[in-house]
């Protein structure tokens, strides 16, 4: 298991983005999660490749770009060139998943596929051979600060079993409503990469929050 905390900059103070990223890094963040929203696929607009480029200048950590946009094929090259290390696309937004994920890998990034809370796991079953990770949304995408949807725990466990049966080496990332109270539970079910926005940058002390979250996430592996 490769347990990592992925602070989501959606909840960061953008006037001090560099400091926020460095604080998360000092706290032991393993990835930096960047939420890209287009106001079409999700009812909110957030950030684009310029911010990825800016983040790339202040941290060496892998930049995990979560594209919550319609027709992501149009933009993957731009995000790759801006410095993305990982690019995930929603299965609900892509028609030719194999083509899109292969293109992401061809641009030198790790490809990931994302499932909304009500999208069944079977939608990624055939894609396990050509993705590096599956991202399970544990809230409806679009906003930070929402509550974790309970059924997501069971979904993570079922995905872990599906991956084991497939024989492929695919990581599981979980995103939405995660914090100190539920992070150990998702890791116990098989989640490895833990996205957290409010629980890191909403606290006023992202370094300490990342460190505590990481320790809590690692607990199931030490007992
Ligand atoms: C939601 C985004 C998340 C968001 C998580 O659409 O994909 O990455 O930043 O925020 P919290 O951790 O506050 O639920
Ligand atoms: Zn996200």
Coordinates of C-alpha atoms and ligand atoms in Angstrom, one line a residue:
X1 CA 0.0 0.0 0.0
X2 CA 1.2 3.4 -1.0
X3 CA -0.7 5.7 1.4
X4 CA -0.3 9.4 0.5
X5 CA -2.1 12.6 1.5
X6 CA -3.1 14.7 -1.5
X7 CA -4.1 18.2 -0.3
X8 CA -6.6 19.9 -2.6
X9 CA -5.7 23.5 -3.4
X10 CA -9.3 24.2 -4.0
X11 CA -9.5 25.3 -0.4
X12 CA -6.1 27.1 -0.3
X13 CA -5.6 30.8 0.0
X14 CA -4.7 31.7 -3.6
X15 CA -3.1 35.0 -2.5
X16 CA -0.5 32.8 -0.8
X17 CA -0.5 29.7 -2.9
X18 CA 3.3 29.1 -2.7
X19 CA 3.3 29.3 1.1
X20 CA 0.3 27.0 1.3
X21 CA 2.0 24.4 -0.9
X22 CA 5.2 24.5 1.0
X23 CA 3.4 24.1 4.3
X24 CA 1.5 21.0 2.9
X25 CA 4.8 19.7 1.7
X26 CA 6.5 20.1 5.1
X27 CA 3.5 18.3 6.6
X28 CA 4.3 15.2 4.5
X29 CA 2.0 15.6 1.5
X30 CA 2.7 13.1 -1.2
X31 CA 0.8 14.7 -4.0
X32 CA -0.9 18.0 -4.7
X33 CA -4.4 17.7 -5.9
X34 CA -5.6 20.3 -8.4
X35 CA -9.4 20.5 -9.1
X36 CA -10.2 21.8 -12.6
X37 CA -13.9 22.7 -13.1
X38 CA -15.5 24.2 -16.1
X39 CA -19.0 25.3 -15.0
X40 CA -20.5 22.8 -17.4
X41 CA -19.6 19.3 -16.3
X42 CA -19.9 20.5 -12.7
X43 CA -21.8 23.6 -11.5
X44 CA -18.7 25.6 -10.5
X45 CA -15.7 27.1 -12.2
X46 CA -12.3 26.9 -10.6
X47 CA -8.8 26.9 -12.1
X48 CA -6.9 26.1 -15.3
X49 CA -3.5 25.4 -16.6
X50 CA -2.0 28.7 -15.5
X51 CA -2.3 27.7 -11.9
X52 CA -0.8 24.3 -12.6
X53 CA 2.1 26.1 -14.1
X54 CA 2.4 28.3 -11.1
X55 CA 2.2 25.3 -8.7
X56 CA 4.9 23.5 -10.8
X57 CA 7.3 26.3 -10.0
X58 CA 7.0 26.1 -6.2
X59 CA 6.9 22.3 -5.5
X60 CA 8.6 19.2 -6.6
X61 CA 5.6 17.0 -5.6
X62 CA 3.6 15.3 -8.3
X63 CA 0.7 17.5 -9.5
X64 CA -2.5 15.4 -9.6
X65 CA -4.9 17.2 -12.0
X66 CA -8.5 16.1 -11.5
X67 CA -10.4 17.3 -14.6
X68 CA -14.1 17.9 -13.9
X69 CA -14.7 19.2 -17.4
X70 CA -16.7 18.2 -20.4
X71 CA -14.7 16.9 -23.4
X72 CA -11.4 16.7 -21.5
X73 CA -9.6 15.5 -24.7
X74 CA -9.4 19.1 -25.8
X75 CA -7.3 20.1 -22.8
X76 CA -5.1 17.2 -21.7
X77 CA -2.1 18.4 -23.8
X78 CA -2.3 21.8 -22.2
X79 CA -2.4 20.4 -18.7
X80 CA 0.5 18.1 -19.4
X81 CA 2.6 20.9 -20.8
X82 CA 1.7 23.1 -17.8
X83 CA 3.4 20.5 -15.5
X84 CA 0.7 17.9 -14.6
X85 CA 2.2 14.6 -13.4
X86 CA -1.1 12.8 -13.2
X87 CA -4.3 13.6 -15.1
X88 CA -7.7 12.0 -14.3
X89 CA -10.8 12.2 -16.4
X90 CA -14.4 11.4 -15.4
X91 CA -15.8 8.3 -17.1
X92 CA -19.1 10.2 -17.3
X93 CA -17.4 12.9 -19.5
X94 CA -15.4 10.7 -21.9
X95 CA -16.7 8.7 -24.9
X96 CA -13.5 6.8 -25.9
X97 CA -11.8 6.1 -22.6
X98 CA -9.1 3.9 -24.0
X99 CA -8.1 6.7 -26.5
X100 CA -8.1 9.4 -23.8
X101 CA -6.1 7.5 -21.2
X102 CA -3.6 6.3 -23.8
X103 CA -3.1 9.9 -24.9
X104 CA -2.5 11.0 -21.3
X105 CA 0.2 8.4 -20.9
X106 CA 1.7 9.4 -24.3
X107 CA 2.1 12.9 -22.9
X108 CA 4.2 11.5 -20.0
X109 CA 1.5 11.7 -17.3
X110 CA -0.1 9.0 -15.2
X111 CA -3.7 8.4 -16.4
X112 CA -6.5 8.0 -13.9
X113 CA -10.2 7.6 -14.3
X114 CA -12.9 9.1 -12.0
X115 CA -16.3 7.8 -10.9
X116 CA -19.1 9.9 -9.6
X117 CA -20.8 8.6 -6.5
X118 CA -23.7 7.1 -8.4
X119 CA -21.6 5.6 -11.3
X120 CA -21.2 1.9 -10.9
X121 CA -17.7 0.3 -10.7
X122 CA -18.4 -1.8 -13.8
X123 CA -17.8 1.3 -15.9
X124 CA -14.0 1.1 -15.2
X125 CA -13.7 -2.7 -15.2
X126 CA -12.4 -2.9 -18.8
X127 CA -10.1 0.1 -18.3
X128 CA -8.1 -1.4 -15.4
X129 CA -5.4 -2.5 -17.8
X130 CA -4.6 0.9 -19.0
X131 CA -5.0 3.2 -16.0
X132 CA -2.6 3.9 -13.1
X133 CA -5.4 4.8 -10.7
X134 CA -9.1 5.0 -10.1
X135 CA -10.5 8.0 -8.2
X136 CA -13.7 7.3 -6.3
X137 CA -15.7 10.5 -5.7
X138 CA -17.1 10.4 -2.2
X139 CA -19.1 13.6 -2.8
X140 CA -20.8 14.9 -5.9
X141 CA -18.0 16.9 -7.6
X142 CA -18.1 20.6 -7.8
X143 CA -17.5 22.0 -4.3
X144 CA -15.2 21.6 -1.3
X145 CA -16.6 21.2 2.2
X146 CA -19.3 18.6 1.5
X147 CA -20.1 15.6 3.6
X148 CA -18.7 12.1 2.8
X149 CA -21.3 9.9 1.2
X150 CA -21.4 6.7 3.3
X151 CA -21.8 4.2 0.5
X152 CA -18.4 5.2 -0.8
X153 CA -16.7 3.1 1.9
X154 CA -18.2 -0.1 0.5
X155 CA -17.5 1.1 -3.1
X156 CA -13.8 1.4 -2.3
X157 CA -13.7 -2.1 -0.8
X158 CA -15.5 -3.5 -3.9
X159 CA -13.1 -1.7 -6.2
X160 CA -10.1 -3.1 -4.2
X161 CA -11.5 -6.6 -4.8
X162 CA -12.1 -5.9 -8.5
X163 CA -8.6 -4.7 -9.0
X164 CA -7.2 -7.8 -7.1
X165 CA -9.2 -10.1 -9.4
X166 CA -7.9 -8.2 -12.5
X167 CA -4.3 -8.8 -11.6
X168 CA -3.4 -5.2 -12.7
X169 CA -1.5 -2.8 -10.5
X170 CA -4.0 0.1 -10.1
X171 CA -4.0 2.6 -7.2
X172 CA -7.2 3.8 -5.5
X173 CA -7.7 7.5 -4.7
X174 CA -10.7 8.9 -2.8
X175 CA -11.9 12.5 -2.9
X176 CA -14.5 14.4 -1.0
X177 CA -15.5 14.9 2.7
X178 CA -12.4 13.2 4.1
X179 CA -10.8 14.2 7.4
X180 CA -9.4 12.8 10.6
X181 CA -12.7 11.1 11.5
X182 CA -13.0 8.9 8.4
X183 CA -9.5 8.6 6.8
X184 CA -8.5 5.4 8.5
X185 CA -11.8 3.8 7.5
X186 CA -11.2 4.4 3.8
X187 CA -7.6 3.2 4.0
X188 CA -8.8 0.1 5.7
X189 CA -11.0 -0.6 2.7
X190 CA -8.1 -0.2 0.3
X191 CA -7.8 3.5 -0.5
X192 CA -4.2 4.8 -0.9
X193 CA -4.3 8.4 -2.1
X194 CA -6.4 10.6 0.2
X195 CA -7.6 13.9 -1.2
X196 CA -8.4 16.5 1.4
X197 CA -9.2 20.2 0.9
X198 CA -11.1 21.6 3.8
X199 CA -9.4 19.2 6.3
X200 CA -6.0 20.6 5.2
X201 CA -6.4 24.3 4.1
X202 CA -9.5 25.0 6.0
X203 CA -7.7 24.6 9.3
X204 CA -5.4 27.6 9.2
X205 CA -2.4 25.3 9.7
X206 CA -2.0 23.1 6.6
X207 CA 1.4 21.7 7.8
X208 CA 0.0 20.4 11.0
X209 CA -3.3 19.2 9.4
X210 CA -1.4 17.3 6.7
X211 CA 0.8 15.7 9.3
X212 CA -2.1 14.6 11.5
X213 CA -4.1 13.3 8.6
X214 CA -1.1 11.3 7.3
X215 CA -0.5 9.7 10.7
X216 CA -4.2 8.8 11.0
X217 CA -4.2 7.4 7.5
X218 CA -1.2 5.2 8.3
X219 CA -2.7 3.8 11.5
X220 CA -4.4 0.9 9.8
X221 CA -1.1 -0.2 8.4
X222 CA 0.7 -0.2 11.7
X223 CA -1.7 -2.1 13.9
Ligands
LIG1 C1 -14.8 18.3 -5.2 C2 -13.3 18.2 -5.5 C3 -12.5 17.9 -4.3 C4 -12.5 18.9 -3.2 C5 -12.5 18.2 -1.9 O1 -15.4 18.4 -6.4 O2 -13.0 17.2 -6.4 O3 -11.1 17.6 -4.6 O4 -11.5 19.8 -3.2 O5 -12.8 19.0 -0.9 P1 -13.1 18.6 0.6 O6 -11.9 17.8 1.1 O7 -13.3 19.9 1.3 O8 -14.3 17.7 0.5
LIG2 ZN1 -10.8 16.6 -6.7

